[in-house]
PDB file of C-alpha atoms and ligand atoms in Angstrom:
ATOM      1  CA  UNK A   3     -13.384 -16.816  11.890  1.00 67.00           C
ATOM      2  CA  UNK A   4     -14.449 -13.259  12.596  1.00 76.00           C
ATOM      3  CA  UNK A   5     -12.278 -10.632  14.212  1.00 91.00           C
ATOM      4  CA  UNK A   6     -13.898  -7.785  16.097  1.00 96.00           C
ATOM      5  CA  UNK A   7     -11.922  -4.556  15.751  1.00 97.00           C
ATOM      6  CA  UNK A   8     -14.304  -2.251  17.587  1.00 97.00           C
ATOM      7  CA  UNK A   9     -12.212   0.515  19.142  1.00 97.00           C
ATOM      8  CA  UNK A  10      -9.251  -0.268  16.856  1.00 98.00           C
ATOM      9  CA  UNK A  11      -8.109   2.510  14.507  1.00 98.00           C
ATOM     10  CA  UNK A  12      -6.484   1.861  11.139  1.00 98.00           C
ATOM     11  CA  UNK A  13      -4.936   4.470   8.860  1.00 99.00           C
ATOM     12  CA  UNK A  14      -4.631   3.588   5.178  1.00 98.00           C
ATOM     13  CA  UNK A  15      -2.443   5.865   3.077  1.00 98.00           C
ATOM     14  CA  UNK A  16      -3.523   5.904  -0.555  1.00 98.00           C
ATOM     15  CA  UNK A  17      -6.936   4.648   0.491  1.00 97.00           C
ATOM     16  CA  UNK A  18      -8.820   6.156  -2.444  1.00 98.00           C
ATOM     17  CA  UNK A  19      -8.543   3.333  -4.974  1.00 97.00           C
ATOM     18  CA  UNK A  20      -7.307  -0.171  -5.693  1.00 97.00           C
ATOM     19  CA  UNK A  21      -5.666  -2.047  -2.850  1.00 98.00           C
ATOM     20  CA  UNK A  22      -5.927   0.797  -0.318  1.00 98.00           C
ATOM     21  CA  UNK A  23      -9.663   1.248  -0.838  1.00 98.00           C
ATOM     22  CA  UNK A  24     -10.247  -2.522  -0.500  1.00 98.00           C
ATOM     23  CA  UNK A  25      -8.141  -2.569   2.687  1.00 98.00           C
ATOM     24  CA  UNK A  26     -10.110   0.303   4.212  1.00 98.00           C
ATOM     25  CA  UNK A  27     -13.284  -1.682   3.443  1.00 98.00           C
ATOM     26  CA  UNK A  28     -11.984  -4.776   5.268  1.00 98.00           C
ATOM     27  CA  UNK A  29     -11.096  -2.805   8.388  1.00 98.00           C
ATOM     28  CA  UNK A  30     -14.558  -1.182   8.344  1.00 98.00           C
ATOM     29  CA  UNK A  31     -16.139  -4.645   7.910  1.00 96.00           C
ATOM     30  CA  UNK A  32     -14.392  -5.707  11.101  1.00 97.00           C
ATOM     31  CA  UNK A  33     -15.743  -2.682  13.000  1.00 97.00           C
ATOM     32  CA  UNK A  34     -12.555  -0.591  13.095  1.00 98.00           C
ATOM     33  CA  UNK A  35     -12.335   3.177  12.851  1.00 98.00           C
ATOM     34  CA  UNK A  36     -10.652   4.004   9.555  1.00 98.00           C
ATOM     35  CA  UNK A  37      -8.791   7.021   8.304  1.00 98.00           C
ATOM     36  CA  UNK A  38      -7.919   7.159   4.592  1.00 98.00           C
ATOM     37  CA  UNK A  39      -5.872   9.655   2.648  1.00 98.00           C
ATOM     38  CA  UNK A  40      -4.894  10.548  -0.900  1.00 98.00           C
ATOM     39  CA  UNK A  41      -3.709  13.694  -2.673  1.00 98.00           C
ATOM     40  CA  UNK A  42      -6.749  14.335  -4.830  1.00 97.00           C
ATOM     41  CA  UNK A  43      -9.858  15.750  -3.127  1.00 97.00           C
ATOM     42  CA  UNK A  44     -12.234  14.485  -5.837  1.00 98.00           C
ATOM     43  CA  UNK A  45     -10.977  10.884  -5.608  1.00 97.00           C
ATOM     44  CA  UNK A  46     -11.019  11.127  -1.818  1.00 98.00           C
ATOM     45  CA  UNK A  47     -14.673  12.268  -1.787  1.00 98.00           C
ATOM     46  CA  UNK A  48     -15.591   9.471  -4.192  1.00 98.00           C
ATOM     47  CA  UNK A  49     -13.834   6.835  -2.062  1.00 98.00           C
ATOM     48  CA  UNK A  50     -15.474   8.143   1.114  1.00 98.00           C
ATOM     49  CA  UNK A  51     -18.890   7.997  -0.594  1.00 98.00           C
ATOM     50  CA  UNK A  52     -18.266   4.406  -1.783  1.00 97.00           C
ATOM     51  CA  UNK A  53     -17.175   3.243   1.665  1.00 98.00           C
ATOM     52  CA  UNK A  54     -20.041   5.034   3.398  1.00 97.00           C
ATOM     53  CA  UNK A  55     -22.562   3.478   1.031  1.00 97.00           C
ATOM     54  CA  UNK A  56     -21.242   0.010   1.867  1.00 95.00           C
ATOM     55  CA  UNK A  57     -20.863   0.800   5.578  1.00 94.00           C
ATOM     56  CA  UNK A  58     -23.555   3.355   6.498  1.00 93.00           C
ATOM     57  CA  UNK A  59     -22.444   3.430  10.148  1.00 91.00           C
ATOM     58  CA  UNK A  60     -18.765   3.639   9.243  1.00 91.00           C
ATOM     59  CA  UNK A  61     -16.411   5.473  11.578  1.00 97.00           C
ATOM     60  CA  UNK A  62     -14.570   6.878   8.568  1.00 98.00           C
ATOM     61  CA  UNK A  63     -12.335   9.891   8.170  1.00 98.00           C
ATOM     62  CA  UNK A  64     -11.013  11.025   4.789  1.00 98.00           C
ATOM     63  CA  UNK A  65      -8.154  13.536   4.787  1.00 98.00           C
ATOM     64  CA  UNK A  66      -6.226  14.933   1.822  1.00 98.00           C
ATOM     65  CA  UNK A  67      -2.577  14.208   2.382  1.00 98.00           C
ATOM     66  CA  UNK A  68       0.592  13.780   0.365  1.00 98.00           C
ATOM     67  CA  UNK A  69       2.731  11.262   2.231  1.00 98.00           C
ATOM     68  CA  UNK A  70       5.864  12.978   0.905  1.00 98.00           C
ATOM     69  CA  UNK A  71       4.981  16.218   2.681  1.00 98.00           C
ATOM     70  CA  UNK A  72       5.678  16.073   6.431  1.00 98.00           C
ATOM     71  CA  UNK A  73       3.262  18.938   7.240  1.00 98.00           C
ATOM     72  CA  UNK A  74       0.540  17.189   5.321  1.00 98.00           C
ATOM     73  CA  UNK A  75       1.252  13.910   7.169  1.00 98.00           C
ATOM     74  CA  UNK A  76       1.254  15.861  10.463  1.00 98.00           C
ATOM     75  CA  UNK A  77      -2.238  17.093   9.610  1.00 98.00           C
ATOM     76  CA  UNK A  78      -3.376  13.504   8.896  1.00 98.00           C
ATOM     77  CA  UNK A  79      -2.069  12.422  12.305  1.00 98.00           C
ATOM     78  CA  UNK A  80      -3.707  15.370  14.067  1.00 98.00           C
ATOM     79  CA  UNK A  81      -7.112  14.856  12.397  1.00 98.00           C
ATOM     80  CA  UNK A  82      -7.028  11.083  13.000  1.00 98.00           C
ATOM     81  CA  UNK A  83      -6.111  11.369  16.665  1.00 98.00           C
ATOM     82  CA  UNK A  84      -8.599  14.195  17.210  1.00 98.00           C
ATOM     83  CA  UNK A  85     -11.390  12.012  15.762  1.00 98.00           C
ATOM     84  CA  UNK A  86     -10.450   8.536  17.023  1.00 98.00           C
ATOM     85  CA  UNK A  87      -8.132   9.152  19.979  1.00 98.00           C
ATOM     86  CA  UNK A  88      -5.200   7.017  18.770  1.00 98.00           C
ATOM     87  CA  UNK A  89      -3.887   4.703  16.087  1.00 98.00           C
ATOM     88  CA  UNK A  90      -3.319   0.928  16.098  1.00 98.00           C
ATOM     89  CA  UNK A  91      -2.602   0.017  12.478  1.00 99.00           C
ATOM     90  CA  UNK A  92      -0.783   2.030   9.854  1.00 99.00           C
ATOM     91  CA  UNK A  93      -1.073   0.722   6.302  1.00 99.00           C
ATOM     92  CA  UNK A  94       1.662   2.295   4.170  1.00 98.00           C
ATOM     93  CA  UNK A  95       0.063   1.756   0.795  1.00 98.00           C
ATOM     94  CA  UNK A  96       0.293   5.074  -1.102  1.00 98.00           C
ATOM     95  CA  UNK A  97       2.386   4.961  -4.242  1.00 97.00           C
ATOM     96  CA  UNK A  98       2.822   3.710  -7.772  1.00 96.00           C
ATOM     97  CA  UNK A  99       5.426   2.107 -10.025  1.00 96.00           C
ATOM     98  CA  UNK A 100       7.688   3.914 -12.497  1.00 96.00           C
ATOM     99  CA  UNK A 101       8.125   2.299 -15.903  1.00 95.00           C
ATOM    100  CA  UNK A 102      11.695   3.032 -17.068  1.00 97.00           C
ATOM    101  CA  UNK A 103      14.941   1.188 -17.674  1.00 97.00           C
ATOM    102  CA  UNK A 104      18.591   1.810 -16.811  1.00 98.00           C
ATOM    103  CA  UNK A 105      19.332   3.768 -20.004  1.00 97.00           C
ATOM    104  CA  UNK A 106      16.376   6.150 -19.885  1.00 97.00           C
ATOM    105  CA  UNK A 107      15.934   6.926 -16.167  1.00 98.00           C
ATOM    106  CA  UNK A 108      17.053  10.491 -15.439  1.00 98.00           C
ATOM    107  CA  UNK A 109      18.666  11.552 -12.149  1.00 98.00           C
ATOM    108  CA  UNK A 110      15.484  13.411 -11.292  1.00 98.00           C
ATOM    109  CA  UNK A 111      13.384  10.285 -11.910  1.00 98.00           C
ATOM    110  CA  UNK A 112      15.735   8.218  -9.718  1.00 98.00           C
ATOM    111  CA  UNK A 113      15.424  10.760  -6.905  1.00 98.00           C
ATOM    112  CA  UNK A 114      11.634  10.908  -7.205  1.00 98.00           C
ATOM    113  CA  UNK A 115      11.350   7.127  -7.073  1.00 98.00           C
ATOM    114  CA  UNK A 116      13.721   6.716  -4.131  1.00 98.00           C
ATOM    115  CA  UNK A 117      11.922   9.551  -2.339  1.00 98.00           C
ATOM    116  CA  UNK A 118       8.510   7.936  -2.876  1.00 98.00           C
ATOM    117  CA  UNK A 119       9.537   4.457  -1.765  1.00 98.00           C
ATOM    118  CA  UNK A 120      11.576   5.584   1.274  1.00 98.00           C
ATOM    119  CA  UNK A 121       9.795   8.703   2.531  1.00 98.00           C
ATOM    120  CA  UNK A 122       6.346   7.398   1.601  1.00 98.00           C
ATOM    121  CA  UNK A 123       7.074   4.846   4.330  1.00 98.00           C
ATOM    122  CA  UNK A 124       9.256   6.876   6.694  1.00 98.00           C
ATOM    123  CA  UNK A 125       7.073   9.991   6.986  1.00 98.00           C
ATOM    124  CA  UNK A 126       3.838   8.279   8.123  1.00 98.00           C
ATOM    125  CA  UNK A 127       5.696   5.657  10.213  1.00 98.00           C
ATOM    126  CA  UNK A 128       7.604   8.306  12.153  1.00 98.00           C
ATOM    127  CA  UNK A 129       4.604  10.600  12.552  1.00 98.00           C
ATOM    128  CA  UNK A 130       2.277   7.858  13.843  1.00 98.00           C
ATOM    129  CA  UNK A 131       4.890   6.110  16.005  1.00 98.00           C
ATOM    130  CA  UNK A 132       4.096   7.930  19.288  1.00 98.00           C
ATOM    131  CA  UNK A 133       0.485   6.748  18.975  1.00 98.00           C
ATOM    132  CA  UNK A 134       1.408   3.230  17.864  1.00 98.00           C
ATOM    133  CA  UNK A 135       3.605   2.979  20.959  1.00 98.00           C
ATOM    134  CA  UNK A 136       0.499   3.492  23.104  1.00 98.00           C
ATOM    135  CA  UNK A 137      -1.464   0.739  21.343  1.00 98.00           C
ATOM    136  CA  UNK A 138      -1.604  -2.853  22.562  1.00 97.00           C
ATOM    137  CA  UNK A 139      -2.093  -4.066  18.973  1.00 98.00           C
ATOM    138  CA  UNK A 140       0.336  -1.887  17.050  1.00 98.00           C
ATOM    139  CA  UNK A 141       1.202  -2.851  13.501  1.00 98.00           C
ATOM    140  CA  UNK A 142       2.622  -1.191  10.432  1.00 99.00           C
ATOM    141  CA  UNK A 143       2.042  -2.967   7.161  1.00 98.00           C
ATOM    142  CA  UNK A 144       3.401  -1.997   3.766  1.00 98.00           C
ATOM    143  CA  UNK A 145       2.102  -2.648   0.260  1.00 98.00           C
ATOM    144  CA  UNK A 146       5.339  -3.489  -1.503  1.00 98.00           C
ATOM    145  CA  UNK A 147       6.314  -5.390  -4.600  1.00 98.00           C
ATOM    146  CA  UNK A 148       7.736  -8.700  -5.688  1.00 97.00           C
ATOM    147  CA  UNK A 149      10.274  -6.495  -7.506  1.00 97.00           C
ATOM    148  CA  UNK A 150      12.034  -6.071  -4.158  1.00 97.00           C
ATOM    149  CA  UNK A 151      13.379  -9.602  -4.637  1.00 96.00           C
ATOM    150  CA  UNK A 152      12.944 -10.130  -8.366  1.00 95.00           C
ATOM    151  CA  UNK A 153      13.833  -7.036 -10.397  1.00 96.00           C
ATOM    152  CA  UNK A 154      12.460  -6.366 -13.892  1.00 94.00           C
ATOM    153  CA  UNK A 155      14.578  -4.287 -16.312  1.00 94.00           C
ATOM    154  CA  UNK A 156      11.642  -2.083 -17.402  1.00 95.00           C
ATOM    155  CA  UNK A 157      10.972  -1.109 -13.753  1.00 97.00           C
ATOM    156  CA  UNK A 158      14.608  -0.549 -12.807  1.00 98.00           C
ATOM    157  CA  UNK A 159      14.189   2.322 -10.324  1.00 98.00           C
ATOM    158  CA  UNK A 160      11.077   0.894  -8.689  1.00 98.00           C
ATOM    159  CA  UNK A 161      12.763  -2.492  -8.233  1.00 98.00           C
ATOM    160  CA  UNK A 162      15.933  -0.997  -6.725  1.00 98.00           C
ATOM    161  CA  UNK A 163      13.886   1.254  -4.441  1.00 98.00           C
ATOM    162  CA  UNK A 164      11.644  -1.636  -3.340  1.00 98.00           C
ATOM    163  CA  UNK A 165      14.707  -3.750  -2.490  1.00 98.00           C
ATOM    164  CA  UNK A 166      16.091  -0.934  -0.337  1.00 98.00           C
ATOM    165  CA  UNK A 167      12.690  -0.408   1.229  1.00 98.00           C
ATOM    166  CA  UNK A 168      12.464  -4.088   2.168  1.00 98.00           C
ATOM    167  CA  UNK A 169      15.834  -3.819   3.877  1.00 98.00           C
ATOM    168  CA  UNK A 170      14.586  -0.755   5.753  1.00 98.00           C
ATOM    169  CA  UNK A 171      11.447  -2.627   6.846  1.00 98.00           C
ATOM    170  CA  UNK A 172      13.587  -5.456   8.236  1.00 98.00           C
ATOM    171  CA  UNK A 173      15.719  -2.973  10.195  1.00 98.00           C
ATOM    172  CA  UNK A 174      12.634  -1.201  11.499  1.00 98.00           C
ATOM    173  CA  UNK A 175      11.187  -4.545  12.611  1.00 98.00           C
ATOM    174  CA  UNK A 176      14.202  -5.179  14.848  1.00 98.00           C
ATOM    175  CA  UNK A 177      14.238  -1.651  16.249  1.00 98.00           C
ATOM    176  CA  UNK A 178      10.486  -1.366  16.830  1.00 98.00           C
ATOM    177  CA  UNK A 179       9.960  -4.838  18.313  1.00 98.00           C
ATOM    178  CA  UNK A 180      10.899  -3.759  21.886  1.00 98.00           C
ATOM    179  CA  UNK A 181       8.209  -1.069  21.565  1.00 98.00           C
ATOM    180  CA  UNK A 182       5.700  -3.782  20.582  1.00 98.00           C
ATOM    181  CA  UNK A 183       5.213  -2.367  17.113  1.00 98.00           C
ATOM    182  CA  UNK A 184       5.239  -5.003  14.387  1.00 98.00           C
ATOM    183  CA  UNK A 185       6.050  -4.172  10.765  1.00 98.00           C
ATOM    184  CA  UNK A 186       5.569  -6.440   7.753  1.00 98.00           C
ATOM    185  CA  UNK A 187       4.930  -6.158   4.054  1.00 98.00           C
ATOM    186  CA  UNK A 188       3.186  -7.855   1.171  1.00 98.00           C
ATOM    187  CA  UNK A 189       5.073  -8.455  -2.075  1.00 98.00           C
ATOM    188  CA  UNK A 190       2.658  -7.888  -4.926  1.00 98.00           C
ATOM    189  CA  UNK A 191       3.030  -9.159  -8.480  1.00 97.00           C
ATOM    190  CA  UNK A 192       0.159  -7.747 -10.545  1.00 97.00           C
ATOM    191  CA  UNK A 193      -3.106  -6.689  -8.949  1.00 97.00           C
ATOM    192  CA  UNK A 194      -5.982  -4.874 -10.692  1.00 96.00           C
ATOM    193  CA  UNK A 195      -6.045  -1.220  -9.656  1.00 93.00           C
ATOM    194  CA  UNK A 196      -6.074   2.368 -10.898  1.00 91.00           C
ATOM    195  CA  UNK A 197      -2.399   1.951 -11.870  1.00 90.00           C
ATOM    196  CA  UNK A 198      -3.433  -0.597 -14.478  1.00 92.00           C
ATOM    197  CA  UNK A 199      -6.495   1.310 -15.725  1.00 94.00           C
ATOM    198  CA  UNK A 200      -4.180   4.311 -16.277  1.00 93.00           C
ATOM    199  CA  UNK A 201      -1.798   2.154 -18.347  1.00 92.00           C
ATOM    200  CA  UNK A 202      -4.764   0.734 -20.292  1.00 94.00           C
ATOM    201  CA  UNK A 203      -6.262   4.194 -20.917  1.00 94.00           C
ATOM    202  CA  UNK A 204      -2.938   5.360 -22.388  1.00 93.00           C
ATOM    203  CA  UNK A 205      -3.026   2.642 -25.083  1.00 93.00           C
ATOM    204  CA  UNK A 206      -3.903   3.749 -28.638  1.00 92.00           C
ATOM    205  CA  UNK A 207      -7.212   3.046 -30.447  1.00 91.00           C
ATOM    206  CA  UNK A 208      -7.947  -0.559 -31.349  1.00 92.00           C
ATOM    207  CA  UNK A 209      -7.026  -1.929 -27.933  1.00 93.00           C
ATOM    208  CA  UNK A 210      -8.730  -5.042 -26.542  1.00 95.00           C
ATOM    209  CA  UNK A 211     -11.436  -4.808 -23.865  1.00 95.00           C
ATOM    210  CA  UNK A 212      -9.959  -4.124 -20.399  1.00 95.00           C
ATOM    211  CA  UNK A 213     -10.606  -7.671 -19.112  1.00 95.00           C
ATOM    212  CA  UNK A 214      -8.878  -9.116 -22.211  1.00 95.00           C
ATOM    213  CA  UNK A 215      -5.961  -6.697 -21.797  1.00 95.00           C
ATOM    214  CA  UNK A 216      -5.456  -7.881 -18.195  1.00 95.00           C
ATOM    215  CA  UNK A 217      -5.665 -11.517 -19.286  1.00 95.00           C
ATOM    216  CA  UNK A 218      -3.090 -10.898 -22.050  1.00 95.00           C
ATOM    217  CA  UNK A 219      -0.765  -9.135 -19.597  1.00 95.00           C
ATOM    218  CA  UNK A 220      -1.038 -11.986 -17.092  1.00 96.00           C
ATOM    219  CA  UNK A 221      -0.249 -14.556 -19.790  1.00 95.00           C
ATOM    220  CA  UNK A 222       2.604 -12.461 -21.247  1.00 94.00           C
ATOM    221  CA  UNK A 223       4.146 -12.128 -17.785  1.00 94.00           C
ATOM    222  CA  UNK A 224       3.747 -15.851 -17.179  1.00 95.00           C
ATOM    223  CA  UNK A 225       1.674 -15.558 -14.001  1.00 97.00           C
ATOM    224  CA  UNK A 226       1.167 -19.237 -13.070  1.00 97.00           C
ATOM    225  CA  UNK A 227      -2.362 -18.613 -11.777  1.00 97.00           C
ATOM    226  CA  UNK A 228      -3.054 -17.023 -15.178  1.00 96.00           C
ATOM    227  CA  UNK A 229      -4.705 -13.809 -13.981  1.00 97.00           C
ATOM    228  CA  UNK A 230      -4.217 -10.556 -12.102  1.00 97.00           C
ATOM    229  CA  UNK A 231      -4.936 -10.524  -8.399  1.00 98.00           C
ATOM    230  CA  UNK A 232      -7.996  -8.675  -7.135  1.00 98.00           C
ATOM    231  CA  UNK A 233      -7.519  -5.685  -4.813  1.00 98.00           C
ATOM    232  CA  UNK A 234      -9.476  -7.618  -2.158  1.00 98.00           C
ATOM    233  CA  UNK A 235      -6.924 -10.467  -2.301  1.00 98.00           C
ATOM    234  CA  UNK A 236      -4.068  -8.077  -1.553  1.00 98.00           C
ATOM    235  CA  UNK A 237      -6.205  -6.328   1.067  1.00 98.00           C
ATOM    236  CA  UNK A 238      -6.788  -9.619   2.875  1.00 98.00           C
ATOM    237  CA  UNK A 239      -3.036 -10.104   3.331  1.00 98.00           C
ATOM    238  CA  UNK A 240      -2.592  -6.496   4.508  1.00 98.00           C
ATOM    239  CA  UNK A 241      -5.455  -6.997   6.937  1.00 98.00           C
ATOM    240  CA  UNK A 242      -3.912 -10.188   8.332  1.00 98.00           C
ATOM    241  CA  UNK A 243      -0.532  -8.518   8.862  1.00 98.00           C
ATOM    242  CA  UNK A 244      -2.109  -5.329  10.213  1.00 98.00           C
ATOM    243  CA  UNK A 245      -4.172  -6.983  12.948  1.00 98.00           C
ATOM    244  CA  UNK A 246      -3.538  -9.258  15.950  1.00 97.00           C
ATOM    245  CA  UNK A 247      -4.322 -12.214  13.632  1.00 97.00           C
ATOM    246  CA  UNK A 248      -0.556 -12.108  12.965  1.00 98.00           C
ATOM    247  CA  UNK A 249       0.542 -11.108  16.470  1.00 98.00           C
ATOM    248  CA  UNK A 250       3.775 -13.171  16.404  1.00 98.00           C
ATOM    249  CA  UNK A 251       4.945 -12.012  12.961  1.00 98.00           C
ATOM    250  CA  UNK A 252       7.289  -9.108  12.342  1.00 98.00           C
ATOM    251  CA  UNK A 253       9.921  -8.307   9.705  1.00 98.00           C
ATOM    252  CA  UNK A 254       8.220 -10.706   7.345  1.00 98.00           C
ATOM    253  CA  UNK A 255       6.453 -10.750   3.989  1.00 98.00           C
ATOM    254  CA  UNK A 256       3.483 -12.387   2.285  1.00 98.00           C
ATOM    255  CA  UNK A 257       3.751 -13.183  -1.408  1.00 97.00           C
ATOM    256  CA  UNK A 258       0.866 -11.867  -3.532  1.00 97.00           C
ATOM    257  CA  UNK A 259       2.137 -12.737  -6.980  1.00 97.00           C
ATOM    258  CA  UNK A 260      -0.046 -15.626  -8.136  1.00 97.00           C
ATOM    259  CA  UNK A 261       3.077 -17.778  -8.323  1.00 96.00           C
ATOM    260  CA  UNK A 262       5.077 -15.291 -10.424  1.00 96.00           C
ATOM    261  CA  UNK A 263       7.764 -14.948  -7.790  1.00 93.00           C
ATOM    262  CA  UNK A 264      10.595 -17.388  -8.610  1.00 88.00           C
ATOM    263  CA  UNK A 265      12.898 -16.767  -5.656  1.00 85.00           C
ATOM    264  CA  UNK A 266      13.297 -19.346  -2.930  1.00 79.00           C
ATOM    265  CA  UNK A 267      12.860 -18.215   0.680  1.00 67.00           C
TER     266      UNK A 267
HETATM  267  P1  LIG B   4      -3.810   2.808  -7.148  1.00 83.00           P
HETATM  268  O1  LIG B   4      -3.268   3.762  -8.153  1.00 83.00           O
HETATM  269  O2  LIG B   4      -5.166   2.227  -7.348  1.00 83.00           O
HETATM  270  O3  LIG B   4      -3.756   3.452  -5.681  1.00 83.00           O
HETATM  271  C1  LIG B   4      -2.717   4.250  -5.248  1.00 83.00           C
HETATM  272  C2  LIG B   4      -3.201   5.109  -4.106  1.00 83.00           C
HETATM  273  O4  LIG B   4      -2.093   5.868  -3.595  1.00 83.00           O
HETATM  274  C3  LIG B   4      -4.249   6.133  -4.526  1.00 83.00           C
HETATM  275  O5  LIG B   4      -5.187   6.276  -3.472  1.00 83.00           O
HETATM  276  C4  LIG B   4      -3.438   7.410  -4.713  1.00 83.00           C
HETATM  277  O6  LIG B   4      -4.276   8.535  -4.568  1.00 83.00           O
HETATM  278  C5  LIG B   4      -2.447   7.254  -3.560  1.00 83.00           C
HETATM  279  N1  LIG B   4      -1.198   8.003  -3.635  1.00 83.00           N
HETATM  280  C6  LIG B   4      -0.227   7.942  -4.572  1.00 83.00           C
HETATM  281  N2  LIG B   4       0.789   8.760  -4.246  1.00 83.00           N
HETATM  282  C7  LIG B   4       0.462   9.346  -3.070  1.00 83.00           C
HETATM  283  C8  LIG B   4       1.099  10.282  -2.219  1.00 83.00           C
HETATM  284  N3  LIG B   4       2.303  10.795  -2.519  1.00 83.00           N
HETATM  285  N4  LIG B   4       0.489  10.643  -1.063  1.00 83.00           N
HETATM  286  C9  LIG B   4      -0.732  10.120  -0.739  1.00 83.00           C
HETATM  287  N5  LIG B   4      -1.386   9.250  -1.514  1.00 83.00           N
HETATM  288  C10 LIG B   4      -0.804   8.864  -2.668  1.00 83.00           C
HETATM  289  O7  LIG B   4      -2.702   1.664  -7.092  1.00 83.00           O
HETATM  290  P2  LIG B   4      -2.543   0.269  -6.319  1.00 83.00           P
HETATM  291  O8  LIG B   4      -3.732  -0.050  -5.498  1.00 83.00           O
HETATM  292  O9  LIG B   4      -2.068  -0.679  -7.327  1.00 83.00           O
HETATM  293  O10 LIG B   4      -1.275   0.617  -5.395  1.00 83.00           O
HETATM  294  C11 LIG B   4      -1.194   0.433  -3.998  1.00 83.00           C
HETATM  295  C12 LIG B   4       0.251   0.113  -3.638  1.00 83.00           C
HETATM  296  O11 LIG B   4       0.586  -1.191  -4.109  1.00 83.00           O
HETATM  297  C13 LIG B   4       1.274   1.080  -4.256  1.00 83.00           C
HETATM  298  O12 LIG B   4       2.276   1.388  -3.329  1.00 83.00           O
HETATM  299  C14 LIG B   4       1.836   0.265  -5.411  1.00 83.00           C
HETATM  300  O13 LIG B   4       3.134   0.686  -5.814  1.00 83.00           O
HETATM  301  C15 LIG B   4       1.825  -1.132  -4.801  1.00 83.00           C
HETATM  302  N6  LIG B   4       1.904  -2.175  -5.825  1.00 83.00           N
HETATM  303  C16 LIG B   4       0.867  -2.418  -6.675  1.00 83.00           C
HETATM  304  C17 LIG B   4       0.964  -3.360  -7.684  1.00 83.00           C
HETATM  305  C18 LIG B   4      -0.168  -3.669  -8.611  1.00 83.00           C
HETATM  306  O14 LIG B   4      -0.017  -4.493  -9.557  1.00 83.00           O
HETATM  307  N7  LIG B   4      -1.347  -3.072  -8.419  1.00 83.00           N
HETATM  308  C19 LIG B   4       2.218  -4.126  -7.874  1.00 83.00           C
HETATM  309  C20 LIG B   4       3.241  -3.839  -6.896  1.00 83.00           C
HETATM  310  C21 LIG B   4       3.085  -2.893  -5.915  1.00 83.00           C
HETATM  311  P3  LIG B   4      -3.913   9.981  -5.220  1.00 83.00           P
HETATM  312  O15 LIG B   4      -3.297   9.709  -6.570  1.00 83.00           O
HETATM  313  O16 LIG B   4      -5.199  10.721  -5.273  1.00 83.00           O
HETATM  314  O17 LIG B   4      -2.942  10.601  -4.276  1.00 83.00           O
END
């Protein structure tokens, strides 16, 4: 099945690597206009060049933006609407995990993590809402984590923040439904991305090759499918939830954990 998204505009926050970059690519494949953002100009330029090489006729806009800064998000909205005239899909993907446990997480670290998980979603959602309300295919989709339902002690703040964020997404789904804006999320286990290359790069000398490191991590974590997910696999679920392919789904989640999630329901 092929979906034609000509005239449809998707915004992907954190679209410069990993899952966000793969998601931007899928929307471009389907003919959509795409706006990506990230904080680092160099990574943004690189991502734009990669996407343009794969999609020479791409209707692509790349804007530096920190989703935690409302002025910066306002600029992303302004530039996107100026270029494409509106917005139909918002992919709230920007972010990263924080490795820390109960004993060693400072107050400042707690605040930073809660800020990222809540305002990284609230700022873009609020800023794009007036435009989403004018769309006949409006959807917000969030790259979230399996930790929302299955906490891990070494990711204590991220897990607590993801659980709260999932609750927020459910509330938003109820409140935005009368405005015909759907909102859903994907719950990721482990997916290859810049987050994992950063963790690998920080390992001392004598480390295994990257592919072997990922394999070891997947086995150590007990991922039933025995491997990390690919960014494209997560992107596919975001794409489904962010387009009319899922037009009767809101306040819901798709599991992207390779079977690692143990909760029922
Ligand atoms: P990457 O590090 O590859 O991508 C993260 C993206 O977010 C980058 O483009 C980064 O660009 C951007 N970003 C981070 N903070 C901000 C910010 N404040 N404002 C704007 N952009 C920002 O990681 P992933 O692809 O893995 O992550 C995508 C999402 O999936 C994240 O929310 C992550 O927490 C979630 N996730 C991923 C898992 C995994 O195993 N990969 C597991 C569970 C959840 P820049 O740094 O230049 O701003």
